[in-house]
Short mmCIF file of N, CA, C and O and ligand atoms in Angstrom, two decimals:
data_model
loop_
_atom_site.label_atom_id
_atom_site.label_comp_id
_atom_site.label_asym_id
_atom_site.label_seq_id
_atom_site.Cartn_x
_atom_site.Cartn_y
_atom_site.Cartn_z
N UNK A 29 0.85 -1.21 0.00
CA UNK A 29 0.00 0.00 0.00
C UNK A 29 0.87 1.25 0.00
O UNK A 29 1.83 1.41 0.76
N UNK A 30 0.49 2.04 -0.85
CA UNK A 30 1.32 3.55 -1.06
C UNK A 30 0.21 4.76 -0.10
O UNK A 30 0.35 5.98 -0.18
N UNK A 31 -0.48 4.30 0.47
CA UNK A 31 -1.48 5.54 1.07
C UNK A 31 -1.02 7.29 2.17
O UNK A 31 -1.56 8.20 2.80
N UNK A 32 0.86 6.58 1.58
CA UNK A 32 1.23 8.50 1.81
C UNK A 32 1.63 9.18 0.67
O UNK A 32 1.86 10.39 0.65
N UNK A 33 1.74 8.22 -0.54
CA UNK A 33 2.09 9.42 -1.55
C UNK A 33 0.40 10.06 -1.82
O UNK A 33 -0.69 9.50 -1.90
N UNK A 34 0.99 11.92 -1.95
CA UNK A 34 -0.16 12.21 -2.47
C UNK A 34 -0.48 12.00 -3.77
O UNK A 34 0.49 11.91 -4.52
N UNK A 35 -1.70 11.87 -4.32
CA UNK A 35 -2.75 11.96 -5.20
C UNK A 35 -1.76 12.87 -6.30
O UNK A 35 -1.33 13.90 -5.79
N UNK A 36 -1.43 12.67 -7.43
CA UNK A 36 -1.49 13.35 -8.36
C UNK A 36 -2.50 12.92 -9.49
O UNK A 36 -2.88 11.79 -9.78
N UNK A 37 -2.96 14.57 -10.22
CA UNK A 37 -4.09 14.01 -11.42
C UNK A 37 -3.34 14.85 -12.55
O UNK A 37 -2.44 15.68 -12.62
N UNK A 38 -4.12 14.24 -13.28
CA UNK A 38 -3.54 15.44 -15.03
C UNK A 38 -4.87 16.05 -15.00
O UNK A 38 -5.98 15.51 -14.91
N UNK A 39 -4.43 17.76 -15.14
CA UNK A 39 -5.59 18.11 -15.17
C UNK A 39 -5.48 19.40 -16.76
O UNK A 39 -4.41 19.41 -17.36
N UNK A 40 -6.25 20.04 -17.10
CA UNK A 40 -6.01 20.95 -17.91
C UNK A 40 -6.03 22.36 -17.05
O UNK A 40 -7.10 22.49 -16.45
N UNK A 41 -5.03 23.54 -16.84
CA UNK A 41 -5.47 24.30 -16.18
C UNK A 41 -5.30 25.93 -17.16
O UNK A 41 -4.20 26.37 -17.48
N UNK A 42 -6.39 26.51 -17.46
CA UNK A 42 -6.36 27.41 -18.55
C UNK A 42 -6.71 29.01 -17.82
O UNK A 42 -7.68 29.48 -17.23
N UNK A 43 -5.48 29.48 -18.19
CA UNK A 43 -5.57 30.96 -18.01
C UNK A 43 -6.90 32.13 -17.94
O UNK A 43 -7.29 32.54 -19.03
N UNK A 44 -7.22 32.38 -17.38
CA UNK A 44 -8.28 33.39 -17.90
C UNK A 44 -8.48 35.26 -17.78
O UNK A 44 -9.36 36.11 -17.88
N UNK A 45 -6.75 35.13 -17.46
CA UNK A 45 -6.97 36.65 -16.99
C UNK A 45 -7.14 37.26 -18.19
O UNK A 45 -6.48 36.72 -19.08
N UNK A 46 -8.04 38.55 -18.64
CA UNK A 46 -7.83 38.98 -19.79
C UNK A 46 -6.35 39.84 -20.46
O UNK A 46 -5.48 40.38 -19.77
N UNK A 47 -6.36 39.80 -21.29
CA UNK A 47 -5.12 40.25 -21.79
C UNK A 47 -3.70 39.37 -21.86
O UNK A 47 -2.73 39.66 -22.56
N UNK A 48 -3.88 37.82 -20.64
CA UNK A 48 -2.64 37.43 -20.66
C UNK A 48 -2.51 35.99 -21.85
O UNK A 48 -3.30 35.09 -22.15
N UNK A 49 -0.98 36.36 -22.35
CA UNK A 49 -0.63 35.64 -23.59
C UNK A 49 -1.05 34.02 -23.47
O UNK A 49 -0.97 33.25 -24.42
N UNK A 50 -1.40 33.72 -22.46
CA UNK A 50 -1.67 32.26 -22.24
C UNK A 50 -3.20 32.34 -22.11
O UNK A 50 -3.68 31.21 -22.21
N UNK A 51 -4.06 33.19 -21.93
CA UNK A 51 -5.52 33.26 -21.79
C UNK A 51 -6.47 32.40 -22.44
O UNK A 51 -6.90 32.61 -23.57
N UNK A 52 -6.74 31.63 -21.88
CA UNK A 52 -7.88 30.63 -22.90
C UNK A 52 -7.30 29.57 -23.92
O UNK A 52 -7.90 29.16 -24.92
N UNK A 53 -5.73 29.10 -23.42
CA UNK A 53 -4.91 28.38 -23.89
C UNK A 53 -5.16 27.27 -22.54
O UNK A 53 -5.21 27.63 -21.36
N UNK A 54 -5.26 26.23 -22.89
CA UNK A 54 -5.44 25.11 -21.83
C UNK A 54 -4.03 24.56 -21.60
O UNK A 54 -3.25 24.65 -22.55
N UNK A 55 -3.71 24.14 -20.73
CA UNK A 55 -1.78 24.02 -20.08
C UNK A 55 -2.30 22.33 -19.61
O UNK A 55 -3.28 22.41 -18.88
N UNK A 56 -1.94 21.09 -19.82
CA UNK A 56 -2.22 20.11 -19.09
C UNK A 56 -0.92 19.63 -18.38
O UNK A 56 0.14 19.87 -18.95
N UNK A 57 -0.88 18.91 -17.07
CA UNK A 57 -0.09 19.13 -16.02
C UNK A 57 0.17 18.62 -15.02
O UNK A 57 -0.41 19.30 -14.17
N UNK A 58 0.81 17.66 -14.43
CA UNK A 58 -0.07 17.12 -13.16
C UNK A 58 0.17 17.95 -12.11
O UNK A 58 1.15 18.68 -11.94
N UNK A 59 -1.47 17.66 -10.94
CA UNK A 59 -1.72 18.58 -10.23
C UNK A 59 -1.70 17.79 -8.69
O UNK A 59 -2.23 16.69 -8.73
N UNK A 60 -1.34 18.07 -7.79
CA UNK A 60 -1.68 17.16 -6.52
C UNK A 60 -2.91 17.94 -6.20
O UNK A 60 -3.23 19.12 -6.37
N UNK A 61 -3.66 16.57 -5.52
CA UNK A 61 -5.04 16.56 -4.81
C UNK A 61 -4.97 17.09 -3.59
O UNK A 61 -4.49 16.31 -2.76
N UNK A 62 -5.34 18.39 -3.08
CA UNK A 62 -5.46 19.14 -1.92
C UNK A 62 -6.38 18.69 -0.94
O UNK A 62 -7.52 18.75 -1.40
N UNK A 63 -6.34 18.14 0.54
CA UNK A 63 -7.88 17.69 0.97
C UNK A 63 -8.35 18.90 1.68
O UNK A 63 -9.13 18.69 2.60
N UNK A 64 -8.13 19.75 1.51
CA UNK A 64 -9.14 21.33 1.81
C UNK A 64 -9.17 21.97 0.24
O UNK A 64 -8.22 22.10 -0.53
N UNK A 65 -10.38 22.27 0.06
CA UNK A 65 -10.18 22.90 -1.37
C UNK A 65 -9.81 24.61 -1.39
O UNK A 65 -10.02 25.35 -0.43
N UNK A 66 -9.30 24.98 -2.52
CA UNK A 66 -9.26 23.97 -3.52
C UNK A 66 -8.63 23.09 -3.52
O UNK A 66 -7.55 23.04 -2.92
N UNK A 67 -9.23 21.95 -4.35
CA UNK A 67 -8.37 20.93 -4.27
C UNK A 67 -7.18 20.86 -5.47
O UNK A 67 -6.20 20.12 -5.47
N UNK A 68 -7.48 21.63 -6.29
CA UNK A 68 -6.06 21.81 -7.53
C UNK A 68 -6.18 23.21 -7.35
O UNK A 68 -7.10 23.99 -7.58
N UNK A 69 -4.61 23.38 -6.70
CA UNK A 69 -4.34 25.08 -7.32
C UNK A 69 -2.87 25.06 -8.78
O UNK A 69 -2.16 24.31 -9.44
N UNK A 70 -3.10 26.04 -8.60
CA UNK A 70 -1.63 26.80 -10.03
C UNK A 70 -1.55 27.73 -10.02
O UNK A 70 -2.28 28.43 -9.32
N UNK A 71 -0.77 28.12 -10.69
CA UNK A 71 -0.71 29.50 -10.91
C UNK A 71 0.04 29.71 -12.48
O UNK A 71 1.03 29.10 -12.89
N UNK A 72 -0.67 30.62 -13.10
CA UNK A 72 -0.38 31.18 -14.62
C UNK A 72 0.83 31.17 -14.80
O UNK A 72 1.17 32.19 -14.21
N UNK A 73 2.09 30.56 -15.37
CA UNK A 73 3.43 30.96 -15.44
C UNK A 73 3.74 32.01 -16.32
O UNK A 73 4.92 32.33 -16.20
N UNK A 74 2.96 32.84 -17.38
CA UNK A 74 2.92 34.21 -17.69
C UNK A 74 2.49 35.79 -16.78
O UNK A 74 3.16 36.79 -16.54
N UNK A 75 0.98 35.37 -16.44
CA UNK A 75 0.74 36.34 -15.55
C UNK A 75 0.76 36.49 -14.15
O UNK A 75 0.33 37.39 -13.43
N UNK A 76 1.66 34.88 -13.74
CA UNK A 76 1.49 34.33 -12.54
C UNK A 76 0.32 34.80 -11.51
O UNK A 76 0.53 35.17 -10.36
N UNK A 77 -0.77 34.72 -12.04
CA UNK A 77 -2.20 34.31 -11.29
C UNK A 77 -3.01 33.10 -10.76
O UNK A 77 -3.03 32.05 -11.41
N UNK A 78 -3.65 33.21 -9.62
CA UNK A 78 -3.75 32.02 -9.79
C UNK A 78 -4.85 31.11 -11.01
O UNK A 78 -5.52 31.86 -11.72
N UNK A 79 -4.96 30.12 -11.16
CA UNK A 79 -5.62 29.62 -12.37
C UNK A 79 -7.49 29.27 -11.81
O UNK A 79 -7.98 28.38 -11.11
N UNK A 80 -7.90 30.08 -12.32
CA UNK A 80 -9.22 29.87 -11.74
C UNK A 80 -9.84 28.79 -12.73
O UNK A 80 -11.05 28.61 -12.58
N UNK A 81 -9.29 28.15 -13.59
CA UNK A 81 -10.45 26.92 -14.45
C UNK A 81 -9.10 25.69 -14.69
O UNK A 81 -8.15 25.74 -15.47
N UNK A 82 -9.42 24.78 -13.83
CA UNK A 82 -9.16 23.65 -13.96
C UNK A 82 -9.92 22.20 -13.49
O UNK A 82 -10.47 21.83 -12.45
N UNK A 83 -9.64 21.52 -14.92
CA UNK A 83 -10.57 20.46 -15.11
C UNK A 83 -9.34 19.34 -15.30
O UNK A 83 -8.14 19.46 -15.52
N UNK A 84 -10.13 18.29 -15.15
CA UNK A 84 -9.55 16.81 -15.42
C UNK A 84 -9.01 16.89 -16.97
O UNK A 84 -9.54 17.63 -17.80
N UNK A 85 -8.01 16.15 -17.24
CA UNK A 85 -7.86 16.08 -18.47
C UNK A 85 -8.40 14.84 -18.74
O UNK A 85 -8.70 13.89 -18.03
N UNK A 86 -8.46 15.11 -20.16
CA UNK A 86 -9.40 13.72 -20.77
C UNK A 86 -8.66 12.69 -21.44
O UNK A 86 -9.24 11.70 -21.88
ZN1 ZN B 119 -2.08 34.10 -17.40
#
């Protein structure tokens, strides 16, 4: 049993600040599973914000 490594997922996590060069460009990535949410954070490596839309990748 591995039940201390954390959780990593691939997730897609896409920019949305307006104006920044990565905006509405989806980044896929793996993300560790947070158990207080959020449970995936990031942050923009252009506008370094944090990433408010991330989803599972498919
Ligand atoms: Zn950005």
């Amino acid at each position: 049993m591995d039940d201390d490594k954390p959780t990593v997922d691939m997730m897609v996590a896409t920019c949305r600040t307006p104006g920044c060069p990565m905006e509405g460009i989806g980044e896929i990535a793996p993300f560790f599973a947070n158990p207080a949410p959020p449970t995936y954070r990031g942050q923009c490596g252009q506008c370094e914000q944090p990433h408010t839309d991330i989803v599972p990748a498919p």
